XYZ file of C-alpha atoms in Angstrom:
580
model
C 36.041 82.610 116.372
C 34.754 80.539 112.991
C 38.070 81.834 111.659
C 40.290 80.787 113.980
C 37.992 76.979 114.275
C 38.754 76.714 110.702
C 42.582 77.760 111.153
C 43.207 74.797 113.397
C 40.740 72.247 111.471
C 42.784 72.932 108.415
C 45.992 72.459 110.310
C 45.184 69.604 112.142
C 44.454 67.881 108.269
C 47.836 69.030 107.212
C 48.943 66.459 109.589
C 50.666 63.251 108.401
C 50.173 59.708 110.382
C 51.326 56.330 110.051
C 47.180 55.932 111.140
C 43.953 56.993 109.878
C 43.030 59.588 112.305
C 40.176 59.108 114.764
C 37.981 62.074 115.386
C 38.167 63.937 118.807
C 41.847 61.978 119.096
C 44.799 64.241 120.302
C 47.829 64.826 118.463
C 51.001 66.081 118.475
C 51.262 69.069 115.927
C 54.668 69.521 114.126
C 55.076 72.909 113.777
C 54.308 73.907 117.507
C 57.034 71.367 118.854
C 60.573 72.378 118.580
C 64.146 71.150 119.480
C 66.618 73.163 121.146
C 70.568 71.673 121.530
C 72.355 72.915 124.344
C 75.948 74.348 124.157
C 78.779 71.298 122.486
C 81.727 70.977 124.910
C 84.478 68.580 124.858
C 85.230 66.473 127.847
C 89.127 66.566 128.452
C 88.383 63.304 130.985
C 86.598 61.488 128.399
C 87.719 62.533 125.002
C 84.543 63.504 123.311
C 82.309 65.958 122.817
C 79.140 66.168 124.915
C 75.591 68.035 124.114
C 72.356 68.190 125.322
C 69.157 67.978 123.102
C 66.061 69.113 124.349
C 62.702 68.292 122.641
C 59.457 70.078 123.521
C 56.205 68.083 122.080
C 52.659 69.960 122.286
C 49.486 69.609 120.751
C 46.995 71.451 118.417
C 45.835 74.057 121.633
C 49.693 74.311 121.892
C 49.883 72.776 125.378
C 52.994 69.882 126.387
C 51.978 66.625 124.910
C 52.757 64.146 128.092
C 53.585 60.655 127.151
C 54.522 60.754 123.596
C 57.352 58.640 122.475
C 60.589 60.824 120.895
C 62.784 59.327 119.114
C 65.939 61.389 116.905
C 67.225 61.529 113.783
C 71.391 61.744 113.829
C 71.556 60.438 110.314
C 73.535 63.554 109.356
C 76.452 63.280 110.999
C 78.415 60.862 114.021
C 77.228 61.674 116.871
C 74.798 59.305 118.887
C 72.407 59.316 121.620
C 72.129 57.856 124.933
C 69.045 56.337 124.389
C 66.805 55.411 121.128
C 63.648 56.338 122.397
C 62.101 58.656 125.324
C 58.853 59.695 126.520
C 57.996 62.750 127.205
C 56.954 64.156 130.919
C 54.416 66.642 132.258
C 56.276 69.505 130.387
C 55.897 67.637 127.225
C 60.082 67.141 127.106
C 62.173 64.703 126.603
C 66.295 65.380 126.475
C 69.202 63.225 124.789
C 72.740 63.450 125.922
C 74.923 63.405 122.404
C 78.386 62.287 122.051
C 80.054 62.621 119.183
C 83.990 62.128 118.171
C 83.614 64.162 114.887
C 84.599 67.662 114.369
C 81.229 68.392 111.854
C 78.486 70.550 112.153
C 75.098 68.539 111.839
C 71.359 68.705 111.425
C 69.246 66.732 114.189
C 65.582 66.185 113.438
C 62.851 64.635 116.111
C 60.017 61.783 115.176
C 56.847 62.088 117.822
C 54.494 59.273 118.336
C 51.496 59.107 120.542
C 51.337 54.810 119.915
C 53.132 52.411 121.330
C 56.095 50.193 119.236
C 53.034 47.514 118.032
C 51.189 50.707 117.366
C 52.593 54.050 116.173
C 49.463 55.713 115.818
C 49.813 59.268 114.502
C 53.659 60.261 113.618
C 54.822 63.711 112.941
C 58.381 65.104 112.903
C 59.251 68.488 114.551
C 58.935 70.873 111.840
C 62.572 72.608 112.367
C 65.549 70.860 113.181
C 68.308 71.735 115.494
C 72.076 72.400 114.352
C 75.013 71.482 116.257
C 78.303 72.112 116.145
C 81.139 70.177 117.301
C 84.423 71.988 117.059
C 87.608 72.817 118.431
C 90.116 74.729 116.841
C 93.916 75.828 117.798
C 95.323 79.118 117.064
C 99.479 80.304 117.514
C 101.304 82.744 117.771
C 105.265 83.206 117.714
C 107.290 83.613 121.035
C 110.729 85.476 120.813
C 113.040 85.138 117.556
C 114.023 82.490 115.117
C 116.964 80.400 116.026
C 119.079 79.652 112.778
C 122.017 76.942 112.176
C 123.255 76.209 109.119
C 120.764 74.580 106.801
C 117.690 74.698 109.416
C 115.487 76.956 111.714
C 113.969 76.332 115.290
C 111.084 78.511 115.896
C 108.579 78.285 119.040
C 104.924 78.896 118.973
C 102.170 79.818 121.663
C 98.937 76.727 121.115
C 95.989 77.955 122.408
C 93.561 74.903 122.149
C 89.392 76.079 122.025
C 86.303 75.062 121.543
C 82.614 76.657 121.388
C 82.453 77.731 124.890
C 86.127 79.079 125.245
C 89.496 78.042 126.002
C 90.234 73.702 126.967
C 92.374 73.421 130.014
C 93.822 70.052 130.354
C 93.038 69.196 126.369
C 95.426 66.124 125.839
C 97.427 67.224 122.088
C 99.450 65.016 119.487
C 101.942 66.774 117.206
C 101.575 65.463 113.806
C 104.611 66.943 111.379
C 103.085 67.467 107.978
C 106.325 67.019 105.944
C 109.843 65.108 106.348
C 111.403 69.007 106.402
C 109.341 69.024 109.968
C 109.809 67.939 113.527
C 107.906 69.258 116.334
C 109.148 69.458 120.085
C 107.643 68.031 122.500
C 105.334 64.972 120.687
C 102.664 65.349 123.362
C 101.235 68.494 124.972
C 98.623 68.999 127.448
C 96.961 72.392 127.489
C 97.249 75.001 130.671
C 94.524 76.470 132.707
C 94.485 79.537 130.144
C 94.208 76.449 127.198
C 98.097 76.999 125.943
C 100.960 74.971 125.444
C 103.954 75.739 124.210
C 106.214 73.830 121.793
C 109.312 73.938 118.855
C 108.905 73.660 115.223
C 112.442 72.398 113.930
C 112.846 72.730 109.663
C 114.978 72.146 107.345
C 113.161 73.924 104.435
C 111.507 77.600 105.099
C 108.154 78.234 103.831
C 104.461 78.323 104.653
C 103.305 75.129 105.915
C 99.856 73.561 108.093
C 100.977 72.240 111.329
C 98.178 68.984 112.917
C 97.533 68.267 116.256
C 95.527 65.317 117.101
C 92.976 66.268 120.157
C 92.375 62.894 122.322
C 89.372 60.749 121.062
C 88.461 63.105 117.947
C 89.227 61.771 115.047
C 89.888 64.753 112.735
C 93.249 66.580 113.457
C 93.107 70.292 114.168
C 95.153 72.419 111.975
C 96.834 75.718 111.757
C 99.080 77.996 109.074
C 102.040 78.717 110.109
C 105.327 80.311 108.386
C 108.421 79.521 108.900
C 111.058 81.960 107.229
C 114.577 82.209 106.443
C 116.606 84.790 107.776
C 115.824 88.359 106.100
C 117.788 91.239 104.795
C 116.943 94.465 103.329
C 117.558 98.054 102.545
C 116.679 100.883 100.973
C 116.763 101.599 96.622
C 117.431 105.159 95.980
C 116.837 106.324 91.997
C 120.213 107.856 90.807
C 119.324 108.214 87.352
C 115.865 108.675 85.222
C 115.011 106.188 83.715
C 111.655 105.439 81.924
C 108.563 102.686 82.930
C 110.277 100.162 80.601
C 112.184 98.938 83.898
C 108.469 97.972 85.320
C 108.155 95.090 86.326
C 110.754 94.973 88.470
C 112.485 92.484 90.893
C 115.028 92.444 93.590
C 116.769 88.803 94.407
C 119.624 86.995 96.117
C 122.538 86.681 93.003
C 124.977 83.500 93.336
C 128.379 85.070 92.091
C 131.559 83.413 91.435
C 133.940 85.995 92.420
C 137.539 86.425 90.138
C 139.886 89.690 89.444
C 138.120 90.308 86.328
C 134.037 90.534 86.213
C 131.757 88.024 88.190
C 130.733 85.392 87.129
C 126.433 85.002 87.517
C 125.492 81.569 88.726
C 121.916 82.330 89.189
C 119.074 84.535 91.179
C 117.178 83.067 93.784
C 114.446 84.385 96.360
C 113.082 87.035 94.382
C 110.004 89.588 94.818
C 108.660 92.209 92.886
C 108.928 95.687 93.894
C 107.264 98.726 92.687
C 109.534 101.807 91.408
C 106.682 103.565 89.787
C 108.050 106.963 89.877
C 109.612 106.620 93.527
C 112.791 108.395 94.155
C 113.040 106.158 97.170
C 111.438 102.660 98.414
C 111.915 99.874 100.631
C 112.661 96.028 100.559
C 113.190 93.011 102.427
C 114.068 89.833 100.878
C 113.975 86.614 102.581
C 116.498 83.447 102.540
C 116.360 79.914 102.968
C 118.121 78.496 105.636
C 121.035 77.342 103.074
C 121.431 78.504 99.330
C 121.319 75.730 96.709
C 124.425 73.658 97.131
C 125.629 74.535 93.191
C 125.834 77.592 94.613
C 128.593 76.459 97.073
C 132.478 76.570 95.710
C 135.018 75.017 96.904
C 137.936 77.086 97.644
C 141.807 76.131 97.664
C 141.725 76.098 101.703
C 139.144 73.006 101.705
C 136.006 75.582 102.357
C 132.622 75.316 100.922
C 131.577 79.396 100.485
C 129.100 80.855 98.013
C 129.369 84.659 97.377
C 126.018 86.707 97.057
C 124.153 90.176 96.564
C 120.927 91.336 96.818
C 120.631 93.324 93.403
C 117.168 95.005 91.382
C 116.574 93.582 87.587
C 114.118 93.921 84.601
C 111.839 91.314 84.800
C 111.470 91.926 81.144
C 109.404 88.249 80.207
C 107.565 88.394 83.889
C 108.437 84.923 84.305
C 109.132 85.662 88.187
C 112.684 84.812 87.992
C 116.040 86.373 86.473
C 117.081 85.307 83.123
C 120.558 86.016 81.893
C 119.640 88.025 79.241
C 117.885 90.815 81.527
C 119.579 93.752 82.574
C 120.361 94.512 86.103
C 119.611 98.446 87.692
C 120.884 98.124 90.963
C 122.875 96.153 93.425
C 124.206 96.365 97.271
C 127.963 97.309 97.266
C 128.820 97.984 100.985
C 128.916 97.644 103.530
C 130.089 93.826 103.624
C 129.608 90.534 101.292
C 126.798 88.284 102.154
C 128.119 85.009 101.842
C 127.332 81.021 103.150
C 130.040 79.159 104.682
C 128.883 75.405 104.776
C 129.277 73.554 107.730
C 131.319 70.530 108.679
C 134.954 71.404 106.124
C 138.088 70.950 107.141
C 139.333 73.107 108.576
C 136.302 74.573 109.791
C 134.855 77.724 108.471
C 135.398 81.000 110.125
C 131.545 81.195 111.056
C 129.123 78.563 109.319
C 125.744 79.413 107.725
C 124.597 82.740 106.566
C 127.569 85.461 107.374
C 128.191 89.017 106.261
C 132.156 89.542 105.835
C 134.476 92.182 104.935
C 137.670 91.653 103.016
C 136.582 88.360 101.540
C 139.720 86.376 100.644
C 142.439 84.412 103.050
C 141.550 86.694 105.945
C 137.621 87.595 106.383
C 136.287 89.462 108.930
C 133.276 88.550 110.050
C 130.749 91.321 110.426
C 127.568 91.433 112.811
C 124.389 90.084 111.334
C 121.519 92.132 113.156
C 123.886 95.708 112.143
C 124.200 94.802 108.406
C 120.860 92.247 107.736
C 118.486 95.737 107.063
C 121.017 98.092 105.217
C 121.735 96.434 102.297
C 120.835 99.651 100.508
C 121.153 99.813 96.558
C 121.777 103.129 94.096
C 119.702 102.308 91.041
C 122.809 103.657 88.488
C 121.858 101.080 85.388
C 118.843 100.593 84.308
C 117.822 100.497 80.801
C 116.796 103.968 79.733
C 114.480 103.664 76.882
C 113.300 107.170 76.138
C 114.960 109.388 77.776
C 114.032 113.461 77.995
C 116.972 115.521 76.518
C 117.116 119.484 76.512
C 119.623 122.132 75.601
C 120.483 125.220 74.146
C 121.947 126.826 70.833
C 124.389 129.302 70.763
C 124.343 131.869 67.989
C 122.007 133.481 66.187
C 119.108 131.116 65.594
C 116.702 131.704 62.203
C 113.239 130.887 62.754
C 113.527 127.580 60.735
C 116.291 125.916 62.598
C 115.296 122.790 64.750
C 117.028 120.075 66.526
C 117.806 115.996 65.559
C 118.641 113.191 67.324
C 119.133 110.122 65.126
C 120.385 106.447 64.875
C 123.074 105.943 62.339
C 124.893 103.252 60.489
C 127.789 102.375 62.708
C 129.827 100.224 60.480
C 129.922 103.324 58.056
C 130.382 105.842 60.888
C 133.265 103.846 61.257
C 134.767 103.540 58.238
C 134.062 107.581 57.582
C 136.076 108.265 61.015
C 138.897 105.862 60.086
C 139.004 107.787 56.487
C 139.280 111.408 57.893
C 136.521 112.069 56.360
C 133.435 114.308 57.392
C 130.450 112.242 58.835
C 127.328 114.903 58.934
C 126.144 113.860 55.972
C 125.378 110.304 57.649
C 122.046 111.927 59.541
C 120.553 113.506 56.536
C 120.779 110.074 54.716
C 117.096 107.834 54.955
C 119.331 104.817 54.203
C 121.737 105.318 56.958
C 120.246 107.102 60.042
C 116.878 106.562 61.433
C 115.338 109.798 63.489
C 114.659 109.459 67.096
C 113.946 113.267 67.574
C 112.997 115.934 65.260
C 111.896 119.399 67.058
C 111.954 123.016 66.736
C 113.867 125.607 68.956
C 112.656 128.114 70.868
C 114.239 130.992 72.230
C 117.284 129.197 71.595
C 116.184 126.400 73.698
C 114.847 122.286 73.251
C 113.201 119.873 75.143
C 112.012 116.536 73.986
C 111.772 112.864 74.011
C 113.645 110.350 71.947
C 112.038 107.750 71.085
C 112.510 103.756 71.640
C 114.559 102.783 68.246
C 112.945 99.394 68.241
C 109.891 100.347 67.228
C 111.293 101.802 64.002
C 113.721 99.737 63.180
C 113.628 95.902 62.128
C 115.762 93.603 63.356
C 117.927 92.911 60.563
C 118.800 96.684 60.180
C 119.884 96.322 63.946
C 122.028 93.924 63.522
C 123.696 95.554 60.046
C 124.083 99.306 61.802
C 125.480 97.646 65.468
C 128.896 97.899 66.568
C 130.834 95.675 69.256
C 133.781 97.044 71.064
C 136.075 95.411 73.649
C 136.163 97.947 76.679
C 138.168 96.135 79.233
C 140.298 92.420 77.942
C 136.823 89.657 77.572
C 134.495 92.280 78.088
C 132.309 93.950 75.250
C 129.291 96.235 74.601
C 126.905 96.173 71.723
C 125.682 99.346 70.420
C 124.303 101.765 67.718
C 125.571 105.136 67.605
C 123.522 108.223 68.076
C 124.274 111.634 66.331
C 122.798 114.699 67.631
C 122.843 118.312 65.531
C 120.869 120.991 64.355
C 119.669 121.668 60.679
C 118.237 124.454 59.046
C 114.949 123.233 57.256
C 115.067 125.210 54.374
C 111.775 124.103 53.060
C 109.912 124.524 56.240
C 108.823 120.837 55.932
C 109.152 120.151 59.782
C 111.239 116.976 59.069
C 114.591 116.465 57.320
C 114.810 116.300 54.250
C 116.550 116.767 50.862
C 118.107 120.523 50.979
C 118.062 120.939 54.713
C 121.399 121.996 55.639
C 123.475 120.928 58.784
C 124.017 124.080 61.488
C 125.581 122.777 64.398
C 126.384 120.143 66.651
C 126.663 118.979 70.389
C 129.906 119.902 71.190
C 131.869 118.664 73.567
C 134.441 121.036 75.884
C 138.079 120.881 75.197
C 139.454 117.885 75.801
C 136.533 115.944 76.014
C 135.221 113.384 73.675
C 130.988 112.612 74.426
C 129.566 109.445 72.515
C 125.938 108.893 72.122
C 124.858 105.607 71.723
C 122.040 103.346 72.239
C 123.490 99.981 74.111
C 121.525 96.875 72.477
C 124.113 94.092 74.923
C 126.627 94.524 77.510
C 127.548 92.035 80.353
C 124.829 91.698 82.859
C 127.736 91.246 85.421
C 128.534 94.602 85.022
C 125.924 96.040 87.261
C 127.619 94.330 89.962
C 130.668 97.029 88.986
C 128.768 99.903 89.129
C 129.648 102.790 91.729
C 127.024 104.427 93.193
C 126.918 106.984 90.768
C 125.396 106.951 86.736
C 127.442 103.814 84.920
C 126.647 102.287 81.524
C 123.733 100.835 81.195
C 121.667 99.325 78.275
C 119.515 101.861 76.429
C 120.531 105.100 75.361
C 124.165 106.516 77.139
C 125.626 109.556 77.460
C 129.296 109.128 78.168
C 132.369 111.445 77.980
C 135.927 110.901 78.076
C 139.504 111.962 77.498
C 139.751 112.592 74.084
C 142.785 111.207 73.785
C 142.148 108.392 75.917
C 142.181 104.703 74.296
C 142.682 102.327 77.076
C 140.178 101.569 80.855
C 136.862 102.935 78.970
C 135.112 101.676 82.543
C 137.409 104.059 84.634
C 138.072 106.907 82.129
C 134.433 107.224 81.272
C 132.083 110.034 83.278
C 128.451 108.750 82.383
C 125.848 111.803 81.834
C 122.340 112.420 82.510
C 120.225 112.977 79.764
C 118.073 115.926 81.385
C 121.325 118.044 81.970
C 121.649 120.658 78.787
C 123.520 119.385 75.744
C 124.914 122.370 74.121
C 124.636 123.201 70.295
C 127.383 124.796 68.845
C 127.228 126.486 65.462
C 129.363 124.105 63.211
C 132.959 125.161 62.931
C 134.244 124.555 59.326
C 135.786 121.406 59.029
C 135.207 119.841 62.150
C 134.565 116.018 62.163
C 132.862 114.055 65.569
């Protein structure tokens, strides 16, 4: 009992008062009065939100202090109270009706005094506060399909319009566009029993965007995300060749083409994403458009038409700069079936279809092909990437001494060259350090190989590049760049495990009759070129593999068969005489 005496004596000093305190006086005790806030809700008739705040005053035997004067603190936030001062009844309560036309969340504290205005006597303030929030919030959801016409979008949401204690029927709404590119149909909305309305978002540019609705007599807006996309397509990749990690990262975006009999012309990549190959034979993408493509992208054509030609295709995103640049290569691109192509509106004559269109037989006559059949198979064959180290393997035919190995190397072209154009013999161009550079150097094994050549960059410098490259024409206006690439086998006589001085040439890849095969390592080609390729292997930048009629001269793109690295390149021991 002493304990508990001295509990409350040392409380009751703990008390502050605008008055000395008189002894046997009661008082009201902070920390045994509260405040509790009933549930916010927003009147639909009146435009506000409402809330009830309920304060409890009792004294130092924790009993209801009657006839104490209550008045709040709303200093916090906007809401005010229906009166500036109560006094509290038999319970020791007094309650405040809040209004408040703020969305905020805010603290409320409560002053107690037992005096009158002349004289406070002893003051305290309830020891916890109360928190309110006022809120509302609006939430949407899509119904049914985009509607597209050429150079905008219509799209129609589901508003459900709530607050703390559930949905707002009858909530009174204002559409407030956040941008020029918006519109929003109808203006004004009232919410349904369920707290919904429903409305159309008209815009001229796709992308993400924050839709506002003013709620009657708050003066925040409510806001929501929404997107609004272009029209998609997409497809399948498939891997048809192996190719290394050097095509990581990698992209797939909408290419503006101008279309001729010879090679495209590139006008630039919009749209893009990065996809993942990894080591996926097979993956997935969709790509989406804007409601038009950007009008230098549009050509005029001799009929009066506006049309731009386009095609999803994959590239090296060798800077990761997030866009195509024209000196990165391209792996893949959709063939068939049909062109994707924008017809802009309002030419004379008018357009076969206007906006986005997929067509077949592009030219004087187009068919016009169905959007929702084609839109998700624009499939692509990845046939020409840059191969950077590829694996090659083979065999040797004859009888093979313990000391014979394999070599791949880079050579001199400009004096491969001028050795073919002699007659003369060119082996001795590998086994010179000044004019070759080794990519590959093994052993073999039961008359077998299997290795990795390695990226010539890293050993060579740039000016040595340029001095052993070679640039042929392989269709009128179009060239490649390239170094060539010899591949024999050597005897090493000194058992050195490298070429060297005294090592002696044994044999060579050899091609079958009739057949010429080039190895080469392409520095530059045409990017337009992957926009050629079938959808089989086709030349690509990196190391190649090709084979052709060896008496062929003219078409090198149709006469050429381009080879896989992994299938077995054979090593023939080295008739007398014979010259690549």
């Amino acid at each position: 009992m002493i304990l508990f005496l001295g509990m409350v004596i040392g409380l009751g000093a703990c008390e502050s008062g605008s008055n000395e305190n008189k002894p046997g006086e009661r008082r009201p005790v902070g920390p045994f009065s509260s405040i509790e806030a009933g549930p916010v809700r927003y009147s639909t008739q009146e435009g506000v939100f409402l809330a009830e705040v309920t304060v409890t005053i009792r004294d130092l035997q924790y009993q209801p202090f009657q006839g104490v004067r209550v008045q709040l603190d709303l200093s916090d936030g906007g809401a005010t109270a229906d009166a500036t001062e109560l006094v509290t009844d038999e319970l020791g309560q007094v309650v405040f009706s809040l209004r408040n036309h703020h969305i905020e969340v805010m603290t409320v504290s409560a002053i107690a005094s037992t005096g009158s205005a002349e004289d406070p006597g002893t003051t305290v303030t309830v020891d916890t506060p109360a928190i309110l929030a006022f809120s509302a919030a609006v939430s949407l959801e899509p119904v049914g399909g985009a509607v597209y016409e050429p150079g905008l979008g219509r799209f129609q949401f589901r508003l459900t319009l709530t607050e703390t204690a559930g949905v707002v029927d009858g909530g009174d709404l204002t559409c407030l566009p956040p941008a020029d590119e918006l519109s929003m149909d109808p203006g004004q909305m009232t919410t349904d029993a369920s707290g919904q309305a429903v409305f159309t978002v008209t815009a001229t540019t796709a992308g993400a965007y924050e839709l506002s609705f003013g709620l009657a007599g708050i003066v925040e807006p409510l806001r929501a995300p929404v997107s609004l996309p272009g029209p998609s397509i997409g497809g399948s990749i498939e891997r048809k060749m192996a190719y290394d990690t050097q095509m990581v990262p990698t992209r797939v975006g909408i290419f503006a083409l101008q279309v001729s009999e010879g090679a495209p012309v590139i006008l630039g990549e919009f749209a893009g994403i990065p996809v993942y190959t990894g080591y996926n034979n097979t993956f997935d993408y969709t790509l989406t458009l804007p409601f038009a493509p950007p009008p230098a992208y549009l050509l005029p054509t001799a009929d009066g038409l506006r049309v731009g030609s386009f095609v999803a295709a994959l590239y090296y995103d060798a800077n990761r700069n997030d866009r195509w640049d024209p000196d990165e290569f391209i792996g893949a691109a959709h063939r068939i079936p049909g062109s994707l192509v924008y017809f802009a509106p309002d030419t004379d004559p008018a357009p076969p279809v206007a906006g986005w269109s997929f067509v077949r037989d592009f030219g004087l006559d187009p068919e016009v092909l169905p959007w929702d059949e084609l839109a998700e198979r624009q499939d692509m064959d990845i046939t020409t990437a840059p191969v950077h180290g590829p694996v090659v393997r083979g065999t040797f035919s004859g009888d093979v001494p313990g000391s014979l190995r394999v070599g791949f190397a880079i050579v001199d072209g400009p004096q491969l060259e001028s050795i073919l154009e002699a007659g003369a013999d060119p082996w001795s161009l590998p086994f010179d350090p000044a004019s070759s550079h080794q990519v590959l150097n093994m052993g073999i094994i039961d008359n077998a190989f299997e290795g990795t050549l390695d990226y010539p960059m890293t050993g060579l410098d740039a000016a040595t590049v340029e001095a052993w490259s070679v640039t042929h024409e392989i269709k009128p206006g179009v060239s490649i760049t390239y170094l060539p690439v010899m591949a024999f086998a050597y005897v090493d006589v000194d058992d050195d495990r490298k070429l060297s001085a005294g090592d002696t040439l044994a044999g060579i890849a050899l091609a079958p009759d009739g057949v010429r095969w080039t190895f080469s390592y392409v520095l530059d080609m045409p990017r337009e070129l992957g926009f050629m390729s079938p959808g089989s292997l086709f030349l690509h930048a990196g190391y190649n593999w090709w084979s052709a009629p060896a008496d062929s001269t003219d078409d090198f793109l149709d006469a050429t068969r381009y080879r896989e690295w992994n299938v077995s390149i054979p090593m023939m021991p080295r008739p007398c005489g014979l010259a690549l």
